[in-house]
Amino acid sequence: MSIDFSHFDLSAAAFGEPVIELRGVSRAFGTQTVLRDISLTVQRGETLAIIGESGCGKSVMLKIMMKMLEPSRGDVCWFGKSLKQRAELDIHRDRLKFGYLFQSAALFDSMTVLENVAFGLRQNTQMSDAQITQIVHDRLKDVGLPMTAASKKPAELSGGMKKRVGLARALALNPEIVLYDEPTTGLDPIMTDIINELILRTSERQPVTSIVVTHEMSTVRKVADRVVMLYPLSRLQPDEPQIVFDGTAAEAFSTSDPRVSQFVHGQARERLQELAAA
Amino acid sequence: MASVPALKPTNTLVHQLGQTVVEMTVAVGDLALFGAQVVRLILTGLPRRGVMTQTFYEIGVRSIPVVGVTGLFIGMVLAIQAYDQFHFLHMETKLGAAINASLVRELGPTLAAVMLAGRVGSAMAAELGTMRVTEQIDALKALGANPIQYLVVPRFLACFLLIPLLTAIADAIGILGGWMIGSQVLGIDSFYWWLHSKEFIAIYDVQCGLTKSFFFGGAIALVSCYQGFHCGAGAEGVGQASTRSFVWSFIAILVLDFFLGVFQSGLYYVLWPDPISLF
């Protein structure tokens, strides 16, 4: 079954318009502030990589973008409209334009692969079982999984297969925006490359906006048009912005800012010195 | 130089007690809001039949052995324990009436609910807690489903509607267990056993017990699902949610039992101003 692109606005003007905006977003858990005054715009059609150390708030930011977490302060806009001024039903409808690949894949344990991938279709469309099964098979094929996997339970799958099923599930409703939360964490280099290739192919074949939270520089190199780096608040002065880099992938790898260059090149010298001094 | 006044210690017993009271008040308020949301979602639409059937089967059908065993032993133990006192008063034939009255009004509903809080409530809290920590609840939201409607509504309805039925099963098996010991082991005449039971147990007694079960079922579902949804991180968080769900459910059952008992007794005297004495 062919993918329905009719709901995508493919005009030249549509590319580059903001699809997600964070305006002065902060988020705290109890007394611990994780995000502080973040402002960021994601343009339609781009692939944005969000990088940064563990615990700096990347996944929290992704969940705030998807409205799975509320910001403590600030505002989130989808397609130019503030979520604060929109009805719950309206937000629910627009949320279906998003696909989300979870860090752990978050497959439903009690369901088979087929039921997992079909879940969004069953929940939100009036399609017949035959149509849904056909779409599920198409999505599994897109992510390189055999049809025999459809009847398996998540517990029977390897880590890489789970990620691919998670991706198939995220793509089942033909989303306009796909959010990837550490899609390659815990995978071997070959599987990492396969997932990177799938992200790339999804962006190319299906004109989507992609936001990828990752630690993997190979992922950044391969898929990102733009890179944003978050820095942990514990290492910043109160008046310093938390986004310490916003540019292309090539710029990220050649920047002279030590905070960025040390991260992208995996150099821990300063941190090791700090540890030794402590 | 002015001296800085010493800070008063904030970790005294009174402060801790106050903090506990505040936390419990907040938790009860949260639970009430959670319950209101569940009721609102029930009124706006039910989940698909497949989801409901599966949940009803898990909670209802698979609990029958547990409540059956519970009922059977309550009936048998009551017969053994109470026989000597009744024998001493030469009222053995009225033992059945006493056992059956206490079973249908009090012990059947309460003990069946406690057993189900352990079997069903803890399992629900652990299952939903695991779904919370593995981001499956977030995944439901991301896929356009309302997690409360999808996960809590079927469980609430299953507990609310099926726990009274399970209680009726526990009552029936308990009555049979008591009769079996009374007539077959203790030698009490079956005719009088059932005659006195019929005389002293009104339909109102059965209604009282079953009415309580609706409340117990609703409380078990709400408390357990709430604990699962608000579970802490990791395996430890899931374990704590499961334990808390049982403890809170148990307390809720006892508190509800007391207030419903007071209400039902009051109602009885309003409906029938001349009470019938059991003996």
Coordinates of C-alpha atoms in Angstrom, one line a residue:
Chain A
M1 CA 0.0 0.0 0.0
S2 CA 1.4 3.4 -1.0
I3 CA 1.9 6.1 1.6
D4 CA -0.6 8.9 1.7
F5 CA 1.3 12.2 1.4
S6 CA -1.8 14.3 0.8
H7 CA -1.8 15.9 4.2
F8 CA 1.8 17.2 3.7
D9 CA 2.2 20.7 2.5
L10 CA 5.1 20.3 0.0
S11 CA 5.1 23.8 -1.4
A12 CA 8.4 25.6 -1.3
A13 CA 7.0 28.2 1.1
A14 CA 6.1 25.4 3.5
F15 CA 9.7 24.3 3.9
G16 CA 11.5 26.5 6.4
E17 CA 8.3 27.6 8.3
P18 CA 8.5 26.9 12.0
V19 CA 6.7 23.7 13.1
I20 CA 7.8 23.7 16.7
E21 CA 8.9 26.6 18.8
L22 CA 10.0 26.7 22.4
R23 CA 9.7 30.2 23.9
G24 CA 11.6 30.7 27.1
V25 CA 10.9 27.2 28.3
S26 CA 12.2 26.1 31.8
R27 CA 11.5 22.9 33.5
A28 CA 12.2 21.8 37.1
F29 CA 11.7 18.5 38.9
G30 CA 11.2 19.4 42.6
T31 CA 14.0 21.8 43.5
Q32 CA 16.2 20.7 40.5
T33 CA 16.0 22.8 37.4
V34 CA 16.9 20.8 34.3
L35 CA 16.0 23.3 31.5
R36 CA 16.4 27.1 31.9
D37 CA 14.9 29.7 29.5
I38 CA 15.3 27.6 26.3
S39 CA 14.2 29.3 23.1
L40 CA 14.4 27.2 19.9
T41 CA 12.7 27.0 16.6
V42 CA 12.5 23.9 14.5
Q43 CA 11.9 24.5 10.8
R44 CA 9.8 22.3 8.6
G45 CA 11.8 19.7 6.7
E46 CA 15.0 20.0 8.6
T47 CA 16.7 17.3 10.6
L48 CA 17.8 18.7 13.9
A49 CA 20.2 16.8 16.2
I50 CA 20.1 17.7 19.9
I51 CA 23.4 16.7 21.6
G52 CA 24.7 17.1 25.1
E53 CA 25.9 15.2 28.2
S54 CA 23.7 12.7 30.0
G55 CA 21.4 14.5 32.4
C56 CA 21.5 17.9 30.6
G57 CA 17.8 17.8 29.7
K58 CA 17.7 16.6 26.1
S59 CA 15.0 14.0 26.6
V60 CA 13.0 16.3 28.8
M61 CA 13.1 18.9 26.0
L62 CA 11.9 16.4 23.5
K63 CA 9.0 15.4 25.7
I64 CA 8.1 19.1 26.2
M65 CA 8.1 19.5 22.4
M66 CA 5.7 16.6 22.1
K67 CA 3.6 17.9 25.1
M68 CA 4.2 14.8 27.1
L69 CA 5.6 17.0 29.8
E70 CA 4.5 20.5 30.7
P71 CA 7.1 23.3 31.0
S72 CA 7.4 24.9 34.4
R73 CA 7.7 28.2 32.6
G74 CA 7.5 29.4 29.0
D75 CA 5.5 28.4 26.0
V76 CA 5.5 25.8 23.3
C77 CA 4.0 26.4 19.8
W78 CA 3.1 23.9 17.2
F79 CA 2.7 25.1 13.6
G80 CA 2.9 28.7 14.8
K81 CA 0.1 28.5 17.5
S82 CA 0.7 28.5 21.2
L83 CA -0.4 25.4 23.0
K84 CA -1.7 27.4 25.9
Q85 CA -4.4 29.0 23.7
R86 CA -5.6 25.7 22.1
A87 CA -8.3 23.3 23.1
E88 CA -7.4 19.8 24.3
L89 CA -9.1 18.2 21.3
D90 CA -7.1 20.5 18.9
I91 CA -3.9 19.5 20.6
H92 CA -4.9 15.8 20.4
R93 CA -5.5 16.1 16.7
D94 CA -2.2 17.8 16.0
R95 CA -0.3 15.3 18.2
L96 CA -1.2 12.7 15.6
K97 CA 1.1 14.6 13.2
F98 CA 4.0 13.6 15.5
G99 CA 5.8 10.2 15.6
Y100 CA 8.0 9.4 18.7
L101 CA 10.7 6.8 18.9
F102 CA 11.4 6.1 22.5
Q103 CA 14.8 5.5 24.0
S104 CA 13.8 2.0 25.1
A105 CA 11.4 1.6 22.2
A106 CA 8.5 1.4 24.8
L107 CA 6.8 -1.4 23.0
F108 CA 3.6 -2.7 24.7
D109 CA 4.7 -5.9 26.4
S110 CA 1.3 -7.6 26.2
M111 CA 0.9 -7.0 22.4
T112 CA 2.5 -8.6 19.4
V113 CA 4.6 -6.6 17.0
L114 CA 1.7 -6.4 14.6
E115 CA -0.6 -5.0 17.4
N116 CA 2.1 -2.6 18.5
V117 CA 2.5 -1.1 15.0
A118 CA -1.3 -1.1 14.4
F119 CA -2.1 0.5 17.7
G120 CA -2.2 4.1 16.5
L121 CA -4.1 3.2 13.4
R122 CA -6.7 1.3 15.4
Q123 CA -7.0 4.1 17.9
N124 CA -7.3 7.0 15.5
T125 CA -8.7 5.7 12.2
Q126 CA -11.7 3.8 11.0
M127 CA -9.6 1.5 8.7
S128 CA -10.6 -2.1 8.3
D129 CA -8.4 -4.9 9.8
A130 CA -7.2 -5.8 6.3
Q131 CA -6.1 -2.2 5.6
I132 CA -4.3 -1.9 8.9
T133 CA -2.5 -5.3 8.4
Q134 CA -1.3 -4.1 5.0
I135 CA 0.0 -0.9 6.4
V136 CA 1.7 -2.7 9.3
H137 CA 3.4 -5.0 6.8
D138 CA 4.5 -2.0 4.7
R139 CA 6.0 -0.3 7.7
L140 CA 7.8 -3.4 8.9
K141 CA 9.2 -3.8 5.4
D142 CA 10.3 -0.2 5.4
V143 CA 12.4 -0.8 8.6
G144 CA 13.7 -4.0 7.2
L145 CA 11.9 -6.5 9.4
P146 CA 10.5 -9.8 8.0
M147 CA 6.8 -10.5 8.2
T148 CA 7.5 -13.4 10.5
A149 CA 8.3 -10.8 13.2
A150 CA 4.7 -9.5 13.2
S151 CA 3.5 -12.3 15.4
K152 CA 6.3 -12.1 18.0
K153 CA 6.1 -10.4 21.4
P154 CA 8.6 -7.6 22.3
A155 CA 10.3 -10.0 24.8
E156 CA 11.3 -12.2 21.8
L157 CA 13.1 -9.4 20.0
S158 CA 16.7 -8.1 20.1
G159 CA 17.4 -4.5 21.0
G160 CA 17.9 -3.5 17.4
M161 CA 14.7 -5.2 16.3
K162 CA 12.8 -3.4 19.1
K163 CA 14.1 -0.1 17.9
R164 CA 13.0 -0.9 14.4
V165 CA 9.5 -1.9 15.5
G166 CA 9.4 1.3 17.6
L167 CA 10.3 3.2 14.4
A168 CA 7.7 1.3 12.4
R169 CA 5.1 2.2 15.0
A170 CA 6.1 5.8 15.0
L171 CA 5.8 6.0 11.3
A172 CA 2.5 4.1 11.0
L173 CA 0.3 7.2 11.0
N174 CA 2.6 9.0 8.4
P175 CA 3.7 11.7 10.8
E176 CA 4.9 15.1 9.7
I177 CA 7.4 15.4 12.5
V178 CA 9.4 12.5 14.0
L179 CA 11.1 12.7 17.3
Y180 CA 13.9 10.2 18.0
D181 CA 15.0 9.8 21.6
E182 CA 18.5 8.3 21.5
P183 CA 17.7 6.0 18.7
T184 CA 21.0 4.2 18.6
T185 CA 21.9 4.0 22.3
G186 CA 22.9 0.5 23.3
L187 CA 23.2 -0.8 19.8
D188 CA 26.2 -2.3 18.1
P189 CA 27.9 -0.2 15.3
I190 CA 26.2 -2.1 12.5
M191 CA 22.8 -1.8 14.0
T192 CA 23.6 1.9 14.7
D193 CA 24.3 2.4 11.1
I194 CA 21.1 0.7 10.0
I195 CA 19.0 2.9 12.3
N196 CA 20.9 6.0 11.0
E197 CA 20.1 4.9 7.5
L198 CA 16.5 4.4 8.4
I199 CA 16.3 7.9 9.8
L200 CA 17.9 9.3 6.7
R201 CA 15.6 7.3 4.4
T202 CA 12.5 8.3 6.3
S203 CA 13.5 12.0 6.0
E204 CA 14.1 11.6 2.3
R205 CA 11.3 9.4 1.2
Q206 CA 8.7 10.9 3.5
P207 CA 9.1 14.6 3.7
V208 CA 9.3 14.9 7.5
T209 CA 10.9 17.1 10.0
S210 CA 13.1 15.1 12.3
I211 CA 14.4 15.9 15.8
V212 CA 17.1 13.5 17.0
V213 CA 18.4 13.4 20.6
T214 CA 21.7 11.6 20.5
H215 CA 25.1 11.1 22.0
E216 CA 26.4 9.3 18.8
M217 CA 28.5 11.5 16.6
S218 CA 28.1 9.1 13.8
T219 CA 24.4 9.8 13.9
V220 CA 25.0 13.5 13.9
R221 CA 27.4 13.3 11.0
K222 CA 25.0 11.1 9.0
V223 CA 21.6 12.6 9.5
A224 CA 21.8 16.1 10.9
D225 CA 21.2 19.3 9.0
R226 CA 21.5 21.3 12.1
V227 CA 23.0 20.7 15.6
V228 CA 22.0 22.2 18.9
M229 CA 24.0 21.4 22.0
L230 CA 22.6 21.7 25.5
Y231 CA 24.9 22.1 28.5
P232 CA 24.2 20.9 32.0
L233 CA 23.0 23.8 34.2
S234 CA 25.4 22.7 37.0
R235 CA 28.3 23.7 34.8
L236 CA 26.9 27.1 33.8
Q237 CA 26.8 30.5 35.4
P238 CA 23.2 31.8 36.2
D239 CA 23.3 34.2 33.2
E240 CA 24.8 31.9 30.6
P241 CA 22.4 30.4 28.0
Q242 CA 21.9 26.7 28.2
I243 CA 22.1 26.2 24.4
V244 CA 25.9 26.6 23.8
F245 CA 25.8 25.7 20.1
D246 CA 23.4 26.1 17.3
G247 CA 24.8 25.5 13.8
T248 CA 25.4 22.9 11.1
A249 CA 27.0 19.6 11.7
A250 CA 30.2 20.6 9.9
E251 CA 30.4 23.7 12.2
A252 CA 29.9 21.6 15.3
F253 CA 32.9 19.5 14.4
S254 CA 35.1 22.5 13.6
T255 CA 34.1 24.9 16.3
S256 CA 36.7 26.4 18.6
D257 CA 34.3 26.4 21.6
P258 CA 36.0 23.9 23.9
R259 CA 32.6 22.8 25.4
V260 CA 31.4 21.7 22.0
S261 CA 34.6 20.5 20.5
Q262 CA 35.5 18.3 23.6
F263 CA 32.0 16.8 23.4
V264 CA 31.9 16.0 19.7
H265 CA 35.5 14.7 19.7
G266 CA 35.0 12.7 22.9
Q267 CA 37.8 14.4 24.8
A268 CA 37.5 14.2 28.6
R269 CA 40.8 15.8 29.6
E270 CA 39.3 18.7 31.5
R271 CA 36.8 16.5 33.2
L272 CA 39.5 14.0 34.2
Q273 CA 41.6 16.9 35.7
E274 CA 38.5 18.1 37.6
L275 CA 38.0 14.6 38.9
A276 CA 41.7 14.3 39.9
A277 CA 41.5 17.6 41.7
A278 CA 38.4 16.6 43.6
Chain B
M1 CA 27.5 43.1 67.1
A2 CA 24.0 41.8 66.9
S3 CA 23.8 38.1 67.5
V4 CA 22.1 36.0 64.8
P5 CA 19.1 34.2 66.3
A6 CA 19.5 30.5 66.2
L7 CA 17.3 28.7 63.7
K8 CA 14.6 26.6 65.2
P9 CA 15.0 22.9 64.4
T10 CA 12.5 21.9 61.6
N11 CA 12.9 18.2 62.0
T12 CA 10.9 17.8 65.2
L13 CA 8.3 15.2 65.7
V14 CA 5.6 17.8 65.3
H15 CA 7.1 19.0 62.0
Q16 CA 7.3 15.5 60.7
L17 CA 3.7 14.8 61.8
G18 CA 2.6 18.1 60.1
Q19 CA 4.4 17.2 56.9
T20 CA 2.9 13.7 56.9
V21 CA -0.6 15.2 57.3
V22 CA 0.0 17.7 54.5
E23 CA 1.4 15.0 52.2
M24 CA -1.6 12.7 52.9
T25 CA -4.0 15.5 52.3
V26 CA -2.4 16.3 49.0
A27 CA -2.4 12.6 48.0
V28 CA -6.1 12.2 48.9
G29 CA -6.9 15.3 46.9
D30 CA -4.9 13.9 43.9
L31 CA -6.7 10.6 44.2
A32 CA -10.1 12.4 44.3
L33 CA -9.2 14.3 41.1
F34 CA -8.0 11.0 39.5
G35 CA -11.3 9.4 40.4
A36 CA -13.3 12.3 39.0
Q37 CA -11.3 12.0 35.7
V38 CA -12.1 8.3 35.5
V39 CA -15.8 8.9 36.1
R40 CA -15.8 11.7 33.5
L41 CA -14.1 9.4 30.9
I42 CA -16.6 6.6 31.7
L43 CA -19.4 9.0 30.9
T44 CA -17.8 10.2 27.6
G45 CA -17.1 6.8 26.1
L46 CA -15.7 3.3 26.8
P47 CA -12.6 1.7 25.4
R48 CA -12.9 -0.9 22.7
R49 CA -14.6 -4.2 23.6
G50 CA -11.5 -6.3 23.2
V51 CA -9.7 -4.2 25.8
M52 CA -12.6 -4.5 28.2
T53 CA -13.1 -8.2 27.7
Q54 CA -9.5 -9.0 28.4
T55 CA -9.5 -6.9 31.6
F56 CA -12.8 -8.4 32.8
Y57 CA -11.4 -11.9 32.3
E58 CA -8.1 -11.1 34.1
I59 CA -9.8 -9.5 37.1
G60 CA -13.1 -11.5 37.3
V61 CA -12.7 -15.0 36.0
R62 CA -9.1 -15.5 37.2
S63 CA -10.0 -14.4 40.7
I64 CA -12.7 -17.0 41.3
P65 CA -10.3 -19.6 42.8
V66 CA -8.9 -17.1 45.3
V67 CA -12.2 -15.8 46.5
G68 CA -13.6 -19.3 46.5
V69 CA -10.9 -20.6 48.8
T70 CA -11.2 -17.5 51.0
G71 CA -15.0 -17.9 51.4
L72 CA -14.7 -21.6 52.1
F73 CA -12.2 -21.2 54.9
I74 CA -14.0 -18.3 56.5
G75 CA -17.2 -20.4 56.7
M76 CA -15.4 -23.5 58.0
V77 CA -13.3 -21.5 60.6
L78 CA -16.4 -19.6 61.9
A79 CA -18.2 -22.9 62.4
I80 CA -15.3 -24.4 64.3
Q81 CA -14.6 -21.3 66.4
A82 CA -18.2 -20.5 67.4
Y83 CA -19.5 -24.0 68.0
D84 CA -18.3 -24.2 71.6
Q85 CA -20.0 -21.0 72.7
F86 CA -23.3 -22.0 71.0
H87 CA -23.0 -25.5 72.4
F88 CA -22.5 -24.0 75.9
L89 CA -25.8 -22.1 75.5
H90 CA -27.6 -25.1 73.9
M91 CA -28.2 -23.1 70.7
E92 CA -26.1 -25.2 68.3
T93 CA -28.9 -25.1 65.7
K94 CA -28.6 -21.3 65.5
L95 CA -24.9 -21.5 64.6
G96 CA -25.8 -21.5 60.9
A97 CA -27.8 -18.2 61.3
A98 CA -24.9 -16.5 63.0
I99 CA -22.3 -17.7 60.6
N100 CA -24.3 -16.9 57.5
A101 CA -25.3 -13.4 58.8
S102 CA -21.7 -12.5 59.6
L103 CA -20.6 -13.9 56.3
V104 CA -23.1 -12.0 54.0
R105 CA -23.0 -8.7 56.0
E106 CA -19.4 -8.3 57.0
L107 CA -16.8 -11.0 56.6
G108 CA -17.5 -12.1 53.1
P109 CA -17.3 -8.7 51.5
T110 CA -14.4 -7.4 53.6
L111 CA -12.2 -10.5 53.4
A112 CA -12.9 -11.0 49.7
A113 CA -12.0 -7.4 49.1
V114 CA -8.8 -7.7 51.1
M115 CA -7.9 -10.8 49.1
L116 CA -8.6 -9.0 45.9
A117 CA -6.7 -6.0 46.9
G118 CA -3.7 -8.3 47.2
R119 CA -4.3 -10.3 44.1
V120 CA -5.8 -7.8 41.7
G121 CA -4.8 -4.4 43.2
S122 CA -1.1 -5.2 43.6
A123 CA -0.9 -6.7 40.2
M124 CA -2.5 -3.6 38.6
A125 CA -0.2 -1.2 40.5
A126 CA 2.8 -3.3 39.4
E127 CA 1.7 -3.6 35.8
L128 CA 0.9 0.1 35.4
G129 CA 4.0 1.1 37.4
T130 CA 6.2 -1.0 35.0
M131 CA 4.4 0.7 32.1
R132 CA 5.2 4.0 33.6
V133 CA 8.9 3.3 34.1
T134 CA 9.4 1.8 30.7
E135 CA 7.6 4.8 29.0
Q136 CA 4.7 2.7 27.7
I137 CA 2.3 5.1 29.2
D138 CA 4.0 8.0 27.4
A139 CA 3.9 5.8 24.2
L140 CA 0.1 5.5 24.6
K141 CA -0.1 9.3 24.8
A142 CA 2.2 9.7 21.8
L143 CA -0.1 7.3 19.8
G144 CA -3.2 9.4 20.5
A145 CA -4.7 7.3 23.3
N146 CA -5.7 8.7 26.6
P147 CA -3.8 6.5 29.1
I148 CA -6.4 6.9 31.8
Q149 CA -9.2 5.9 29.4
Y150 CA -7.3 3.0 27.9
L151 CA -5.7 1.6 31.1
V152 CA -7.7 2.8 34.1
V153 CA -11.4 2.8 32.9
P154 CA -11.5 -0.9 32.1
R155 CA -9.8 -1.8 35.3
F156 CA -12.1 0.4 37.3
L157 CA -15.2 -1.0 35.7
A158 CA -14.0 -4.6 36.1
C159 CA -13.4 -4.1 39.8
F160 CA -16.5 -2.0 40.4
L161 CA -18.8 -4.5 38.6
L162 CA -17.1 -7.8 39.2
I163 CA -15.9 -7.6 42.9
P164 CA -19.6 -7.7 44.1
L165 CA -20.1 -10.8 42.0
L166 CA -16.9 -12.4 43.4
T167 CA -18.1 -11.5 46.8
A168 CA -21.4 -13.3 46.1
I169 CA -19.4 -16.3 45.2
A170 CA -17.3 -16.1 48.3
D171 CA -20.4 -15.7 50.4
A172 CA -22.1 -18.8 48.8
I173 CA -19.0 -21.0 49.2
G174 CA -18.5 -19.7 52.7
I175 CA -22.1 -20.6 53.6
L176 CA -21.6 -24.1 52.2
G177 CA -18.3 -24.4 54.0
G178 CA -19.9 -23.5 57.3
W179 CA -22.8 -25.9 56.7
M180 CA -20.4 -28.7 55.7
I181 CA -18.5 -28.4 59.0
G182 CA -21.6 -27.8 61.1
S183 CA -23.7 -30.7 59.7
Q184 CA -21.0 -33.2 58.7
V185 CA -18.4 -32.7 61.4
L186 CA -20.2 -31.2 64.4
G187 CA -23.4 -33.1 63.8
I188 CA -25.9 -30.2 63.7
D189 CA -29.2 -31.0 62.0
S190 CA -29.3 -29.5 58.5
F191 CA -33.0 -28.7 58.7
Y192 CA -32.6 -26.4 61.6
W193 CA -29.4 -25.0 60.3
W194 CA -31.1 -23.7 57.1
L195 CA -34.4 -22.9 58.9
H196 CA -32.8 -20.5 61.3
S197 CA -30.6 -19.0 58.6
K198 CA -33.7 -18.3 56.6
E199 CA -35.4 -16.7 59.6
F200 CA -32.6 -14.4 60.6
I201 CA -31.1 -13.3 57.4
A202 CA -33.1 -10.8 55.4
I203 CA -32.5 -9.8 51.8
Y204 CA -31.4 -6.4 53.3
D205 CA -28.4 -8.2 54.9
V206 CA -27.3 -9.5 51.5
Q207 CA -27.9 -6.1 49.9
C208 CA -25.8 -4.4 52.6
G209 CA -22.8 -6.8 51.9
L210 CA -23.0 -6.5 48.2
T211 CA -23.4 -2.7 48.3
K212 CA -20.2 -2.5 50.3
S213 CA -18.5 -4.6 47.6
F214 CA -19.2 -2.0 44.9
F215 CA -17.4 0.6 47.0
F216 CA -14.6 -1.7 47.9
G217 CA -14.1 -2.6 44.2
G218 CA -14.1 1.0 43.1
A219 CA -11.6 1.9 45.9
I220 CA -9.2 -0.9 45.1
A221 CA -9.2 0.0 41.4
L222 CA -8.7 3.7 42.0
V223 CA -6.0 3.4 44.7
S224 CA -4.1 0.7 42.7
C225 CA -4.2 2.5 39.4
Y226 CA -3.3 5.8 41.0
Q227 CA -0.2 4.2 42.6
G228 CA 0.8 2.6 39.3
F229 CA 0.5 5.9 37.5
H230 CA 2.5 7.8 40.1
C231 CA 5.2 5.1 40.5
G232 CA 8.8 6.1 41.2
A233 CA 11.7 5.2 39.0
G234 CA 13.1 1.7 38.6
A235 CA 12.3 -1.7 40.1
E236 CA 12.3 -0.2 43.6
G237 CA 9.6 2.3 42.5
V238 CA 7.4 -0.5 41.1
G239 CA 7.8 -2.5 44.3
Q240 CA 6.9 0.4 46.5
A241 CA 3.9 1.2 44.3
S242 CA 2.7 -2.3 44.6
T243 CA 3.1 -2.4 48.4
R244 CA 1.5 1.1 48.8
S245 CA -1.5 0.0 46.7
F246 CA -2.2 -2.9 49.0
V247 CA -1.8 -0.9 52.2
W248 CA -3.9 2.1 51.0
S249 CA -6.5 -0.3 49.6
F250 CA -6.7 -2.2 52.9
I251 CA -7.1 1.1 54.8
A252 CA -9.7 2.3 52.3
I253 CA -11.6 -0.9 52.8
L254 CA -11.6 -0.7 56.6
V255 CA -12.6 3.0 56.6
L256 CA -15.4 2.5 54.0
D257 CA -16.6 -0.6 55.9
F258 CA -17.0 1.5 59.0
F259 CA -18.8 4.4 57.5
L260 CA -21.0 2.2 55.2
G261 CA -21.8 0.0 58.2
V262 CA -22.9 3.1 60.2
F263 CA -25.0 4.3 57.3
Q264 CA -26.6 0.9 56.6
S265 CA -27.5 0.4 60.3
G266 CA -29.1 3.8 60.4
L267 CA -31.0 3.2 57.2
Y268 CA -32.2 -0.1 58.6
Y269 CA -33.9 1.6 61.6
V270 CA -35.4 4.2 59.3
L271 CA -36.8 1.5 57.0
W272 CA -37.8 -1.0 59.7
P273 CA -38.3 0.9 63.0
D274 CA -38.9 -2.4 65.0
P275 CA -35.7 -4.4 64.7
I276 CA -35.7 -8.2 64.7
S277 CA -33.4 -9.7 67.3
L278 CA -31.1 -12.4 66.0
F279 CA -31.6 -14.6 69.1

